[in-house]
Amino acid sequence: MPSIKVHKPGLCTTVQDIGRIGYQQFGIPVSGVMDEFAFTVANYLVESDKNNAVLEIPFLGPTLEFDFDVTIAITGGEIQAKINNQDVKMWESINVKKGDNLSFGNLKSGMRAYLAFSAEIDVPVVMGSKSTLLKSKLGGFEGRQLKMGDVLNFKNVKVLSKKNILDKKYIPAYSHNQNIRIVLGPQDDYFEESSIKTMLENKYQVTKDADRMGMRLAGEVIKHKDKADIISDAAVFGSIQVPGNGQPIILLADRQTTGGYTKIATVIKADLPKLAQMLPNDTIEFSLINIEEAQKAYREFYRILDEIKESFVVKPRVYTEKQLYVLKKLFGNRRKK
């Protein structure tokens, strides 16, 4: 069976796809990739299904040996990748040969890179997803991060005959200071207007207490009118909880399904990839927009992804009537001979 062997596992390399949709009512977190943009583009580059499972690579990448030919793509945070010690580029398709070794250095910008394949990672589908939920040891490769000596199997392998390269205009820049757009709610009424103003007028720093479940921020205290606790209700990717100490927490991919802290606001869908690439000590400035603006940004996010996918499709050449006439004469004469 086609496979790759893990010679070095990296810091915390895991199998991820878009996540477990439809199971939160049973207490199962969605999980899935942190950066949907980089994940989707990686799959488009290798002409795989947009939800094909990938390897998510935070901070320090693995070293992998291939025992089959396949096409790969590396996207997300800037990381130096090498095949057989020769540098390869990100944001484009790369054909890998049997026996090749793919290695990674440290991330230079951003926090997570994505490695996609023109093949399917052969791990069990658990509740509709191959994603790894580390805290529950669920999904992915034995419910855990990759370790030295692991052998990851693949199926439905193909190799691309053409090279796909993402136009530079689509490649995101990962800054240490990000402007993150939010909509208020669902419990913004638990806060005075002055508290909301405090949140919008000050920068908040990402603390070292940030992982796939949530991102703790440090900055000016956001005061409640009365209390921080509520009857637990649904939490989404991007919910901004404010516990009793007034320091916000942004819930991320591996978040719990419900939460008992007031949620002052929610990060919009289009800005979640920015959060996914933020490092400890990076800073966030929040910008308030309304729901109509958030919906517009949502549509634009997926419009751009569709545009990127379309850019890799080989379009049939359209000939003029004159060109068709010439071709007909030319090939017609050849058939007579």
mmCIF file of C-alpha atoms in Angstrom:
data_model
loop_
_atom_site.group_PDB
_atom_site.id
_atom_site.type_symbol
_atom_site.label_atom_id
_atom_site.label_comp_id
_atom_site.label_asym_id
_atom_site.label_seq_id
_atom_site.Cartn_x
_atom_site.Cartn_y
_atom_site.Cartn_z
ATOM 1 C CA MET A 1 0.000 0.000 0.000
ATOM 2 C CA PRO A 2 1.334 3.517 -0.799
ATOM 3 C CA SER A 3 2.697 5.126 2.354
ATOM 4 C CA ILE A 4 4.986 7.705 3.910
ATOM 5 C CA LYS A 5 7.287 7.001 6.842
ATOM 6 C CA VAL A 6 7.793 9.566 9.566
ATOM 7 C CA HIS A 7 11.508 10.024 10.307
ATOM 8 C CA LYS A 8 10.947 13.166 12.388
ATOM 9 C CA PRO A 9 7.438 14.044 13.594
ATOM 10 C CA GLY A 10 7.748 17.810 13.931
ATOM 11 C CA LEU A 11 6.232 19.553 16.938
ATOM 12 C CA CYS A 12 2.591 18.434 16.678
ATOM 13 C CA THR A 13 1.756 17.224 13.155
ATOM 14 C CA THR A 14 -1.829 15.956 12.871
ATOM 15 C CA VAL A 15 -4.297 14.747 10.245
ATOM 16 C CA GLN A 16 -7.095 17.304 9.738
ATOM 17 C CA ASP A 17 -9.983 18.028 7.407
ATOM 18 C CA ILE A 18 -12.885 20.496 7.741
ATOM 19 C CA GLY A 19 -14.120 18.775 10.908
ATOM 20 C CA ARG A 20 -17.100 16.902 12.384
ATOM 21 C CA ILE A 21 -20.175 18.753 11.250
ATOM 22 C CA GLY A 22 -23.492 18.009 12.967
ATOM 23 C CA TYR A 23 -22.349 16.353 16.199
ATOM 24 C CA GLN A 24 -22.172 19.253 18.654
ATOM 25 C CA GLN A 25 -25.609 18.338 19.997
ATOM 26 C CA PHE A 26 -23.968 15.153 21.290
ATOM 27 C CA GLY A 27 -21.078 17.045 22.887
ATOM 28 C CA ILE A 28 -18.590 16.246 20.093
ATOM 29 C CA PRO A 29 -16.427 19.263 19.119
ATOM 30 C CA VAL A 30 -16.143 20.142 15.431
ATOM 31 C CA SER A 31 -12.318 20.188 15.448
ATOM 32 C CA GLY A 32 -10.806 20.303 11.923
ATOM 33 C CA VAL A 33 -8.286 22.640 10.340
ATOM 34 C CA MET A 34 -7.531 25.975 11.943
ATOM 35 C CA ASP A 35 -6.915 27.839 8.658
ATOM 36 C CA GLU A 36 -9.647 26.959 6.167
ATOM 37 C CA PHE A 37 -8.204 29.192 3.453
ATOM 38 C CA ALA A 38 -4.736 27.600 3.401
ATOM 39 C CA PHE A 39 -6.283 24.126 3.735
ATOM 40 C CA THR A 40 -8.703 24.574 0.829
ATOM 41 C CA VAL A 41 -6.128 26.156 -1.481
ATOM 42 C CA ALA A 42 -3.683 23.319 -0.759
ATOM 43 C CA ASN A 43 -6.277 20.801 -1.921
ATOM 44 C CA TYR A 44 -7.113 22.858 -5.004
ATOM 45 C CA LEU A 45 -3.415 22.979 -5.942
ATOM 46 C CA VAL A 46 -3.231 19.169 -6.012
ATOM 47 C CA GLU A 47 -6.699 18.932 -7.612
ATOM 48 C CA SER A 48 -8.143 16.989 -4.699
ATOM 49 C CA ASP A 49 -11.574 17.351 -3.139
ATOM 50 C CA LYS A 50 -11.689 20.538 -1.084
ATOM 51 C CA ASN A 51 -12.276 18.488 2.093
ATOM 52 C CA ASN A 52 -9.498 15.965 1.466
ATOM 53 C CA ALA A 53 -7.599 15.398 4.718
ATOM 54 C CA VAL A 54 -4.173 17.049 5.022
ATOM 55 C CA LEU A 55 -1.345 17.283 7.525
ATOM 56 C CA GLU A 56 -1.511 20.383 9.721
ATOM 57 C CA ILE A 57 1.998 21.453 10.754
ATOM 58 C CA PRO A 58 2.430 23.960 13.621
ATOM 59 C CA PHE A 59 5.776 25.671 14.347
ATOM 60 C CA LEU A 60 8.228 22.901 13.362
ATOM 61 C CA GLY A 61 7.679 20.544 10.446
ATOM 62 C CA PRO A 62 8.284 16.791 10.082
ATOM 63 C CA THR A 63 10.635 14.764 7.888
ATOM 64 C CA LEU A 64 8.788 12.280 5.680
ATOM 65 C CA GLU A 65 9.921 9.547 3.280
ATOM 66 C CA PHE A 66 7.644 8.653 0.348
ATOM 67 C CA ASP A 67 7.428 5.133 -1.066
ATOM 68 C CA PHE A 68 5.214 6.194 -3.990
ATOM 69 C CA ASP A 69 4.866 8.909 -6.622
ATOM 70 C CA VAL A 70 2.367 11.643 -5.750
ATOM 71 C CA THR A 71 1.715 15.378 -6.080
ATOM 72 C CA ILE A 72 1.840 17.579 -2.983
ATOM 73 C CA ALA A 73 1.300 21.239 -2.088
ATOM 74 C CA ILE A 74 2.417 23.243 0.948
ATOM 75 C CA THR A 75 0.480 26.327 2.047
ATOM 76 C CA GLY A 76 -0.135 28.433 5.151
ATOM 77 C CA GLY A 77 2.575 29.870 7.381
ATOM 78 C CA GLU A 78 5.903 30.425 5.635
ATOM 79 C CA ILE A 79 8.098 27.385 6.206
ATOM 80 C CA GLN A 80 11.243 26.247 4.427
ATOM 81 C CA ALA A 81 10.549 22.909 2.772
ATOM 82 C CA LYS A 82 13.119 20.706 1.026
ATOM 83 C CA ILE A 83 12.922 17.569 -1.081
ATOM 84 C CA ASN A 84 16.181 15.600 -0.891
ATOM 85 C CA ASN A 85 17.780 18.746 0.605
ATOM 86 C CA GLN A 86 16.723 20.902 -2.367
ATOM 87 C CA ASP A 87 14.482 23.885 -1.616
ATOM 88 C CA VAL A 88 10.912 23.715 -2.910
ATOM 89 C CA LYS A 89 8.336 26.486 -3.093
ATOM 90 C CA MET A 90 5.078 26.906 -1.251
ATOM 91 C CA TRP A 91 1.677 27.647 -2.808
ATOM 92 C CA GLU A 92 2.282 25.457 -5.867
ATOM 93 C CA SER A 93 1.973 21.788 -6.806
ATOM 94 C CA ILE A 94 5.095 19.607 -6.554
ATOM 95 C CA ASN A 95 5.565 16.094 -7.934
ATOM 96 C CA VAL A 96 7.269 13.786 -5.456
ATOM 97 C CA LYS A 97 8.952 10.528 -6.506
ATOM 98 C CA LYS A 98 9.208 7.208 -4.706
ATOM 99 C CA GLY A 99 12.160 7.330 -2.309
ATOM 100 C CA ASP A 100 12.088 11.135 -1.935
ATOM 101 C CA ASN A 101 12.497 12.718 1.494
ATOM 102 C CA LEU A 102 10.471 15.829 2.371
ATOM 103 C CA SER A 103 11.783 17.878 5.267
ATOM 104 C CA PHE A 104 10.785 21.143 6.920
ATOM 105 C CA GLY A 105 12.527 23.763 8.980
ATOM 106 C CA ASN A 106 10.984 26.224 11.422
ATOM 107 C CA LEU A 107 8.127 28.494 10.443
ATOM 108 C CA LYS A 108 9.345 31.953 9.428
ATOM 109 C CA SER A 109 5.940 33.621 9.630
ATOM 110 C CA GLY A 110 2.523 32.505 10.696
ATOM 111 C CA MET A 111 1.963 29.490 12.929
ATOM 112 C CA ARG A 112 0.606 26.621 10.818
ATOM 113 C CA ALA A 113 1.488 25.137 7.442
ATOM 114 C CA TYR A 114 -0.582 22.603 5.492
ATOM 115 C CA LEU A 115 0.609 19.633 3.434
ATOM 116 C CA ALA A 116 -1.936 18.332 0.905
ATOM 117 C CA PHE A 117 -1.706 15.254 -1.316
ATOM 118 C CA SER A 118 -3.194 14.145 -4.638
ATOM 119 C CA ALA A 119 -4.241 11.037 -2.715
ATOM 120 C CA GLU A 120 -6.369 10.184 0.301
ATOM 121 C CA ILE A 121 -4.844 9.650 3.740
ATOM 122 C CA ASP A 122 -6.045 6.176 4.709
ATOM 123 C CA VAL A 123 -7.264 6.650 8.281
ATOM 124 C CA PRO A 124 -10.731 5.822 9.663
ATOM 125 C CA VAL A 125 -13.591 8.252 9.102
ATOM 126 C CA VAL A 126 -15.004 8.954 12.560
ATOM 127 C CA MET A 127 -18.380 10.725 12.603
ATOM 128 C CA GLY A 128 -17.900 11.946 9.062
ATOM 129 C CA SER A 129 -14.362 13.260 9.518
ATOM 130 C CA LYS A 130 -10.708 12.206 9.594
ATOM 131 C CA SER A 131 -9.768 15.142 11.845
ATOM 132 C CA THR A 132 -7.672 14.569 14.964
ATOM 133 C CA LEU A 133 -9.177 15.746 18.259
ATOM 134 C CA LEU A 134 -6.157 15.408 20.524
ATOM 135 C CA LYS A 135 -7.867 15.990 23.870
ATOM 136 C CA SER A 136 -10.292 13.124 23.200
ATOM 137 C CA LYS A 137 -7.817 10.904 21.278
ATOM 138 C CA LEU A 138 -10.393 10.815 18.489
ATOM 139 C CA GLY A 139 -9.906 10.508 14.722
ATOM 140 C CA GLY A 140 -6.782 11.090 12.672
ATOM 141 C CA PHE A 141 -3.853 8.685 13.045
ATOM 142 C CA GLU A 142 -4.724 6.680 16.169
ATOM 143 C CA GLY A 143 -6.205 9.826 17.717
ATOM 144 C CA ARG A 144 -2.810 11.465 18.192
ATOM 145 C CA GLN A 145 -0.057 13.517 16.609
ATOM 146 C CA LEU A 146 2.462 11.770 14.381
ATOM 147 C CA LYS A 147 5.474 10.136 16.012
ATOM 148 C CA MET A 148 8.848 8.943 14.744
ATOM 149 C CA GLY A 149 8.518 5.626 12.955
ATOM 150 C CA ASP A 150 4.826 6.001 12.077
ATOM 151 C CA VAL A 151 3.752 4.784 8.640
ATOM 152 C CA LEU A 152 0.852 6.713 7.136
ATOM 153 C CA ASN A 153 -0.991 4.858 4.381
ATOM 154 C CA PHE A 154 -2.683 6.365 1.315
ATOM 155 C CA LYS A 155 -5.215 5.327 -1.311
ATOM 156 C CA ASN A 156 -6.640 6.619 -4.612
ATOM 157 C CA VAL A 157 -3.286 8.056 -5.653
ATOM 158 C CA LYS A 158 -2.841 10.167 -8.775
ATOM 159 C CA VAL A 159 0.007 12.287 -10.128
ATOM 160 C CA LEU A 160 -0.704 15.589 -11.849
ATOM 161 C CA SER A 161 0.598 16.045 -15.387
ATOM 162 C CA LYS A 162 0.579 19.844 -15.118
ATOM 163 C CA LYS A 163 1.880 22.294 -12.538
ATOM 164 C CA ASN A 164 -0.483 24.528 -10.585
ATOM 165 C CA ILE A 165 0.885 27.779 -9.133
ATOM 166 C CA LEU A 166 -1.188 30.145 -7.003
ATOM 167 C CA ASP A 167 -1.202 33.737 -8.228
ATOM 168 C CA LYS A 168 0.746 35.889 -5.749
ATOM 169 C CA LYS A 169 -2.222 38.226 -5.312
ATOM 170 C CA TYR A 170 -4.022 35.491 -3.350
ATOM 171 C CA ILE A 171 -1.170 34.625 -0.963
ATOM 172 C CA PRO A 172 -1.933 36.050 2.496
ATOM 173 C CA ALA A 173 0.581 38.027 4.531
ATOM 174 C CA TYR A 174 0.869 36.967 8.167
ATOM 175 C CA SER A 175 1.416 40.002 10.365
ATOM 176 C CA HIS A 176 2.295 40.150 14.067
ATOM 177 C CA ASN A 177 -0.452 42.749 14.468
ATOM 178 C CA GLN A 178 -3.834 41.855 12.997
ATOM 179 C CA ASN A 179 -7.057 43.760 12.622
ATOM 180 C CA ILE A 180 -9.825 41.282 13.434
ATOM 181 C CA ARG A 181 -13.419 42.087 12.503
ATOM 182 C CA ILE A 182 -16.190 41.150 14.935
ATOM 183 C CA VAL A 183 -19.955 41.335 15.312
ATOM 184 C CA LEU A 184 -21.425 41.900 18.773
ATOM 185 C CA GLY A 185 -23.218 39.169 20.676
ATOM 186 C CA PRO A 186 -24.757 36.992 21.715
ATOM 187 C CA GLN A 187 -24.333 38.386 25.270
ATOM 188 C CA ASP A 188 -23.136 41.928 24.559
ATOM 189 C CA ASP A 189 -26.036 43.158 26.723
ATOM 190 C CA TYR A 190 -24.110 41.849 29.755
ATOM 191 C CA PHE A 191 -21.577 44.657 29.207
ATOM 192 C CA GLU A 192 -21.743 48.445 29.495
ATOM 193 C CA GLU A 193 -21.154 50.441 26.313
ATOM 194 C CA SER A 194 -17.944 51.701 27.903
ATOM 195 C CA SER A 195 -16.692 48.094 28.148
ATOM 196 C CA ILE A 196 -17.357 47.507 24.456
ATOM 197 C CA LYS A 197 -15.555 50.766 23.727
ATOM 198 C CA THR A 198 -12.602 49.564 25.825
ATOM 199 C CA MET A 199 -12.388 46.396 23.743
ATOM 200 C CA LEU A 200 -12.476 48.307 20.466
ATOM 201 C CA GLU A 201 -10.002 51.043 21.398
ATOM 202 C CA ASN A 202 -7.221 48.892 22.837
ATOM 203 C CA LYS A 203 -4.840 46.232 21.574
ATOM 204 C CA TYR A 204 -4.891 42.737 23.051
ATOM 205 C CA GLN A 205 -1.874 40.448 23.138
ATOM 206 C CA VAL A 206 -1.958 36.724 22.394
ATOM 207 C CA THR A 207 -0.649 34.914 25.471
ATOM 208 C CA LYS A 208 1.315 31.662 25.621
ATOM 209 C CA ASP A 209 -1.946 30.003 26.711
ATOM 210 C CA ALA A 210 -3.137 29.528 23.142
ATOM 211 C CA ASP A 211 -3.802 26.208 21.434
ATOM 212 C CA ARG A 212 -6.292 24.631 19.030
ATOM 213 C CA MET A 213 -9.041 24.937 21.654
ATOM 214 C CA GLY A 214 -8.746 28.628 22.460
ATOM 215 C CA MET A 215 -6.631 31.748 22.513
ATOM 216 C CA ARG A 216 -6.288 33.690 25.768
ATOM 217 C CA LEU A 217 -5.658 37.405 25.319
ATOM 218 C CA ALA A 218 -4.181 39.977 27.696
ATOM 219 C CA GLY A 219 -5.029 43.665 27.736
ATOM 220 C CA GLU A 220 -7.408 46.239 29.199
ATOM 221 C CA VAL A 221 -10.032 44.666 31.453
ATOM 222 C CA ILE A 222 -13.499 44.314 29.912
ATOM 223 C CA LYS A 223 -15.960 44.833 32.770
ATOM 224 C CA HIS A 224 -19.326 43.140 33.093
ATOM 225 C CA LYS A 225 -22.482 44.906 34.222
ATOM 226 C CA ASP A 226 -23.055 42.256 36.858
ATOM 227 C CA LYS A 227 -21.603 38.748 36.412
ATOM 228 C CA ALA A 228 -19.567 36.759 33.943
ATOM 229 C CA ASP A 229 -21.465 33.486 34.188
ATOM 230 C CA ILE A 230 -24.463 32.458 32.112
ATOM 231 C CA ILE A 231 -26.424 29.262 31.596
ATOM 232 C CA SER A 232 -24.235 27.343 29.165
ATOM 233 C CA ASP A 233 -25.117 27.851 25.528
ATOM 234 C CA ALA A 234 -23.599 27.060 22.132
ATOM 235 C CA ALA A 235 -20.043 28.110 21.292
ATOM 236 C CA VAL A 236 -18.733 28.652 17.765
ATOM 237 C CA PHE A 237 -15.312 29.052 16.160
ATOM 238 C CA GLY A 238 -14.575 32.709 16.907
ATOM 239 C CA SER A 239 -16.756 33.182 20.011
ATOM 240 C CA ILE A 240 -15.104 35.732 22.320
ATOM 241 C CA GLN A 241 -15.743 34.760 25.928
ATOM 242 C CA VAL A 242 -15.067 37.161 28.765
ATOM 243 C CA PRO A 243 -14.651 35.386 32.130
ATOM 244 C CA GLY A 244 -14.676 37.113 35.511
ATOM 245 C CA ASN A 245 -11.140 38.507 35.179
ATOM 246 C CA GLY A 246 -12.193 40.578 32.132
ATOM 247 C CA GLN A 247 -9.513 39.072 29.848
ATOM 248 C CA PRO A 248 -11.042 37.763 26.590
ATOM 249 C CA ILE A 249 -10.685 34.213 25.282
ATOM 250 C CA ILE A 250 -11.308 33.447 21.600
ATOM 251 C CA LEU A 251 -12.639 29.923 21.053
ATOM 252 C CA LEU A 252 -11.049 28.025 18.157
ATOM 253 C CA ALA A 253 -11.386 24.735 16.214
ATOM 254 C CA ASP A 254 -11.201 22.296 19.151
ATOM 255 C CA ARG A 255 -13.467 24.407 21.371
ATOM 256 C CA GLN A 256 -16.017 22.848 23.696
ATOM 257 C CA THR A 257 -19.541 22.639 22.298
ATOM 258 C CA THR A 258 -21.071 24.913 24.968
ATOM 259 C CA GLY A 259 -19.717 27.548 27.312
ATOM 260 C CA GLY A 260 -20.851 29.205 30.538
ATOM 261 C CA TYR A 261 -19.063 32.540 30.168
ATOM 262 C CA THR A 262 -20.589 35.619 28.568
ATOM 263 C CA LYS A 263 -19.649 36.041 24.911
ATOM 264 C CA ILE A 264 -19.274 39.706 24.072
ATOM 265 C CA ALA A 265 -18.696 39.226 20.337
ATOM 266 C CA THR A 266 -17.876 36.773 17.553
ATOM 267 C CA VAL A 267 -15.015 36.921 15.048
ATOM 268 C CA ILE A 268 -16.338 36.840 11.473
ATOM 269 C CA LYS A 269 -15.731 33.785 9.300
ATOM 270 C CA ALA A 270 -13.454 35.601 6.838
ATOM 271 C CA ASP A 271 -10.979 36.569 9.601
ATOM 272 C CA LEU A 272 -10.651 33.162 11.285
ATOM 273 C CA PRO A 273 -7.630 32.222 9.108
ATOM 274 C CA LYS A 274 -5.830 35.283 10.492
ATOM 275 C CA LEU A 275 -6.361 33.991 14.037
ATOM 276 C CA ALA A 276 -5.073 30.558 13.043
ATOM 277 C CA GLN A 277 -1.718 32.051 12.061
ATOM 278 C CA MET A 278 -1.164 34.245 15.145
ATOM 279 C CA LEU A 279 1.695 33.572 17.556
ATOM 280 C CA PRO A 280 2.116 34.261 21.286
ATOM 281 C CA ASN A 281 2.944 37.964 21.817
ATOM 282 C CA ASP A 282 1.216 38.973 18.565
ATOM 283 C CA THR A 283 -1.384 41.693 18.997
ATOM 284 C CA ILE A 284 -5.004 42.045 17.934
ATOM 285 C CA GLU A 285 -7.075 45.137 17.265
ATOM 286 C CA PHE A 286 -10.824 44.518 17.044
ATOM 287 C CA SER A 287 -13.027 46.286 14.498
ATOM 288 C CA LEU A 288 -16.798 46.254 14.889
ATOM 289 C CA ILE A 289 -18.919 45.609 11.790
ATOM 290 C CA ASN A 290 -22.614 44.823 11.363
ATOM 291 C CA ILE A 291 -24.152 41.515 10.314
ATOM 292 C CA GLU A 292 -24.702 42.644 6.718
ATOM 293 C CA GLU A 293 -21.010 43.505 6.358
ATOM 294 C CA ALA A 294 -20.071 40.154 7.927
ATOM 295 C CA GLN A 295 -22.278 38.313 5.441
ATOM 296 C CA LYS A 296 -20.714 40.219 2.563
ATOM 297 C CA ALA A 297 -17.216 39.269 3.788
ATOM 298 C CA TYR A 298 -18.385 35.641 4.123
ATOM 299 C CA ARG A 299 -19.546 35.551 0.507
ATOM 300 C CA GLU A 300 -16.326 37.215 -0.658
ATOM 301 C CA PHE A 301 -14.228 34.644 1.243
ATOM 302 C CA TYR A 302 -15.802 31.762 -0.661
ATOM 303 C CA ARG A 303 -15.948 33.689 -3.927
ATOM 304 C CA ILE A 304 -12.166 34.054 -3.833
ATOM 305 C CA LEU A 305 -11.740 30.336 -3.110
ATOM 306 C CA ASP A 306 -13.984 29.516 -6.078
ATOM 307 C CA GLU A 307 -11.957 31.916 -8.217
ATOM 308 C CA ILE A 308 -8.743 30.176 -7.168
ATOM 309 C CA LYS A 309 -10.165 26.747 -7.988
ATOM 310 C CA GLU A 310 -11.288 27.980 -11.396
ATOM 311 C CA SER A 311 -7.804 29.350 -12.111
ATOM 312 C CA PHE A 312 -6.398 25.794 -12.079
ATOM 313 C CA VAL A 313 -8.950 24.426 -14.548
ATOM 314 C CA VAL A 314 -7.646 23.935 -18.083
ATOM 315 C CA LYS A 315 -10.085 25.764 -20.319
ATOM 316 C CA PRO A 316 -10.758 24.516 -23.850
ATOM 317 C CA ARG A 317 -9.382 26.804 -26.532
ATOM 318 C CA VAL A 318 -11.987 28.781 -28.439
ATOM 319 C CA TYR A 319 -11.324 29.193 -32.176
ATOM 320 C CA THR A 320 -12.644 31.847 -34.526
ATOM 321 C CA GLU A 321 -14.540 30.806 -37.659
ATOM 322 C CA LYS A 322 -11.470 31.670 -39.747
ATOM 323 C CA GLN A 323 -9.206 29.501 -37.560
ATOM 324 C CA LEU A 324 -11.675 26.622 -37.732
ATOM 325 C CA TYR A 325 -11.739 26.907 -41.530
ATOM 326 C CA VAL A 326 -7.917 26.754 -41.695
ATOM 327 C CA LEU A 327 -7.773 23.779 -39.318
ATOM 328 C CA LYS A 328 -10.444 21.975 -41.292
ATOM 329 C CA LYS A 329 -8.536 22.502 -44.534
ATOM 330 C CA LEU A 330 -5.254 21.442 -42.934
ATOM 331 C CA PHE A 331 -6.450 18.261 -41.250
ATOM 332 C CA GLY A 332 -8.818 17.468 -44.100
ATOM 333 C CA ASN A 333 -5.848 17.461 -46.514
ATOM 334 C CA ARG A 334 -3.863 15.208 -44.183
ATOM 335 C CA ARG A 335 -6.658 12.633 -44.100
ATOM 336 C CA LYS A 336 -6.719 12.557 -47.950
ATOM 337 C CA LYS A 337 -2.995 11.788 -48.010
#
